[in-house]
Short mmCIF file of C-alpha atoms in Angstrom, two decimals:
data_model
loop_
_atom_site.label_atom_id
_atom_site.label_comp_id
_atom_site.label_asym_id
_atom_site.label_seq_id
_atom_site.Cartn_x
_atom_site.Cartn_y
_atom_site.Cartn_z
CA MET Z 1 0.00 0.00 0.00
CA THR Z 2 1.50 3.30 -1.11
CA LEU Z 3 0.11 6.13 1.00
CA ILE Z 4 2.05 8.95 -0.65
CA THR Z 5 4.16 9.55 -3.74
CA SER Z 6 5.69 12.71 -5.14
CA GLN Z 7 2.55 13.09 -7.32
CA ALA Z 8 0.55 13.56 -4.09
CA ILE Z 9 2.42 16.78 -3.33
CA ASN Z 10 1.40 20.11 -4.88
CA LEU Z 11 3.20 23.21 -3.66
CA SER Z 12 1.27 25.66 -5.81
CA LEU Z 13 -2.46 25.30 -5.24
CA ARG Z 14 -4.40 28.25 -6.62
CA GLY Z 15 -7.55 28.26 -4.48
CA GLN Z 16 -8.48 31.46 -2.68
CA THR Z 17 -11.18 30.00 -0.41
CA GLN Z 18 -11.62 26.93 1.74
CA THR Z 19 -14.06 25.47 -0.79
CA GLU Z 20 -11.65 26.00 -3.67
CA ILE Z 21 -8.80 24.36 -1.73
CA LEU Z 22 -10.96 21.35 -0.82
CA ASN Z 23 -11.98 21.02 -4.47
CA GLU Z 24 -8.34 21.10 -5.59
CA LEU Z 25 -7.41 18.46 -3.01
CA ALA Z 26 -10.30 16.31 -4.25
CA GLU Z 27 -9.10 16.63 -7.85
CA MET Z 28 -5.60 15.62 -6.76
CA ALA Z 29 -7.00 12.56 -5.00
CA VAL Z 30 -8.95 11.50 -8.09
CA SER Z 31 -5.94 11.98 -10.36
CA LEU Z 32 -3.99 9.60 -8.10
CA GLY Z 33 -6.73 6.96 -8.25
CA LYS Z 34 -7.37 7.25 -4.50
CA VAL Z 35 -10.88 8.69 -4.80
CA SER Z 36 -13.68 7.81 -7.23
CA ASP Z 37 -15.61 11.10 -7.25
CA PRO Z 38 -14.09 14.54 -6.61
CA GLN Z 39 -17.37 16.24 -5.75
CA THR Z 40 -18.33 13.62 -3.17
CA PHE Z 41 -14.87 13.74 -1.62
CA ALA Z 42 -14.81 17.55 -1.49
CA LEU Z 43 -18.25 17.55 0.14
CA ALA Z 44 -17.09 14.96 2.68
CA LEU Z 45 -14.07 17.11 3.53
CA ALA Z 46 -16.33 20.18 3.85
CA ALA Z 47 -18.74 18.27 6.09
CA ARG Z 48 -15.83 17.35 8.35
CA GLU Z 49 -14.85 21.03 8.54
CA LEU Z 50 -18.36 21.83 9.78
CA GLN Z 51 -17.82 19.44 12.72
CA GLY Z 52 -14.80 21.50 13.74
CA SER Z 53 -12.04 23.19 11.83
CA THR Z 54 -9.08 21.09 10.83
CA GLY Z 55 -6.96 24.24 11.00
CA PHE Z 56 -4.22 23.04 13.30
CA GLY Z 57 -2.70 26.46 13.86
CA ASP Z 58 0.60 27.90 12.71
CA SER Z 59 -0.73 28.14 9.11
CA VAL Z 60 -1.31 24.36 8.77
CA ALA Z 61 -4.56 22.42 8.35
CA LEU Z 62 -5.26 18.71 8.38
CA PRO Z 63 -8.41 18.12 6.31
CA HIS Z 64 -9.43 14.48 6.48
CA THR Z 65 -12.40 12.22 6.01
CA ARG Z 66 -13.55 8.64 5.96
CA SER Z 67 -15.75 8.16 2.89
CA ALA Z 68 -17.15 5.50 0.58
CA CYS Z 69 -15.66 7.40 -2.38
CA VAL Z 70 -12.15 6.77 -1.05
CA ILE Z 71 -10.79 3.77 -2.96
CA ALA Z 72 -7.49 3.50 -1.10
CA PRO Z 73 -6.01 5.31 1.91
CA GLY Z 74 -3.66 8.11 1.11
CA ILE Z 75 -1.98 11.35 2.03
CA LEU Z 76 -1.85 14.60 0.09
CA VAL Z 77 0.37 17.56 0.90
CA ALA Z 78 -0.33 20.97 -0.58
CA ARG Z 79 0.67 24.58 -0.17
CA THR Z 80 -0.31 27.92 -1.66
CA PRO Z 81 1.86 30.99 -2.14
CA HIS Z 82 -0.87 32.93 -0.29
CA SER Z 83 -2.88 32.37 2.89
CA VAL Z 84 -6.49 31.17 2.93
CA ALA Z 85 -9.06 31.82 5.68
CA TRP Z 86 -9.68 28.51 7.46
CA HIS Z 87 -11.14 29.18 10.94
CA ALA Z 88 -8.01 27.60 12.43
CA SER Z 89 -7.54 27.10 16.16
CA ASP Z 90 -5.29 30.18 16.30
CA ASP Z 91 -7.62 32.23 14.04
CA GLU Z 92 -4.80 32.61 11.51
CA PRO Z 93 -5.12 31.78 7.81
CA VAL Z 94 -3.60 28.61 6.35
CA PHE Z 95 -1.19 28.02 3.47
CA CYS Z 96 -0.17 24.39 4.08
CA TRP Z 97 -2.43 21.32 4.05
CA LEU Z 98 -1.91 17.68 4.92
CA CYS Z 99 -4.99 15.84 3.67
CA LEU Z 100 -5.82 12.31 4.80
CA MET Z 101 -8.07 9.96 2.83
CA ILE Z 102 -9.54 6.94 4.61
CA PRO Z 103 -11.90 4.41 2.97
CA GLU Z 104 -15.25 4.08 4.73
CA GLN Z 105 -14.61 0.38 5.25
CA GLY Z 106 -10.87 0.85 5.71
CA ALA Z 107 -8.78 -1.49 7.77
CA VAL Z 108 -7.94 -0.60 11.34
CA ALA Z 109 -4.28 -0.53 10.27
CA ASP Z 110 -5.09 2.24 7.74
CA THR Z 111 -6.61 4.40 10.45
CA GLN Z 112 -3.80 3.69 12.91
CA LEU Z 113 -1.13 4.53 10.37
CA LEU Z 114 -2.79 7.78 9.45
CA SER Z 115 -3.38 8.67 13.09
CA THR Z 116 0.36 8.23 13.66
CA LEU Z 117 0.90 10.99 11.14
CA CYS Z 118 -1.68 13.19 12.86
CA ARG Z 119 0.27 12.93 16.10
CA LYS Z 120 3.36 14.25 14.29
CA MET Z 121 1.49 17.48 13.66
CA VAL Z 122 2.02 18.59 17.27
CA ASN Z 123 5.78 18.78 16.66
CA PRO Z 124 6.71 22.32 15.54
CA ASP Z 125 9.78 21.02 13.69
CA PHE Z 126 7.57 18.66 11.69
CA THR Z 127 5.11 21.39 10.69
CA ALA Z 128 7.96 23.81 9.92
CA ALA Z 129 9.41 21.21 7.56
CA LEU Z 130 6.01 20.75 5.88
CA LYS Z 131 5.85 24.49 5.29
CA THR Z 132 9.37 24.93 3.92
CA ARG Z 133 10.74 21.78 2.30
CA ASP Z 134 10.58 21.04 -1.40
CA GLU Z 135 8.62 18.07 -2.81
CA ARG Z 136 11.42 15.56 -2.27
CA GLY Z 137 12.00 16.79 1.29
CA ILE Z 138 8.30 16.57 2.10
CA LEU Z 139 8.08 13.05 0.69
CA GLU Z 140 11.05 11.98 2.83
CA LEU Z 141 9.52 13.67 5.90
CA ILE Z 142 6.16 11.90 5.51
CA LEU Z 143 7.67 8.52 4.68
CA SER Z 144 9.93 8.78 7.73
CA ALA Z 145 6.98 9.76 9.92
CA ILE Z 146 4.86 6.76 8.91
CA SER Z 147 7.56 4.10 8.78
#
């Protein structure tokens, strides 16, 4: 099971709003074969945001969802050159996203592996690396975190 490849990293999203960012993440997921329907996935991510913002603080958000449209678990990493309003825990806008995709009927191991990555988000060095490294550096960071 490959959770992330370099194709799952986009450091130049164009979205200006939360909805546009979620749509771009959904399109990325479909292009990777991880999700069957971009609209359903984007709506599932948006519904999760309504339960409570995934804005982690320090300009980073962790949008995630468990959905029937998710074919295989996966991780996306994205950034924008500008900040986007996200209702984050620190009330600051976001420019870096780590998006988790979990199949509705996913294995417990899928959820545990992805939750391991979530726990890394509390480390300021980890989030700083997400915000500053290039694609190769981000891939190495994520693979190290989940191995």
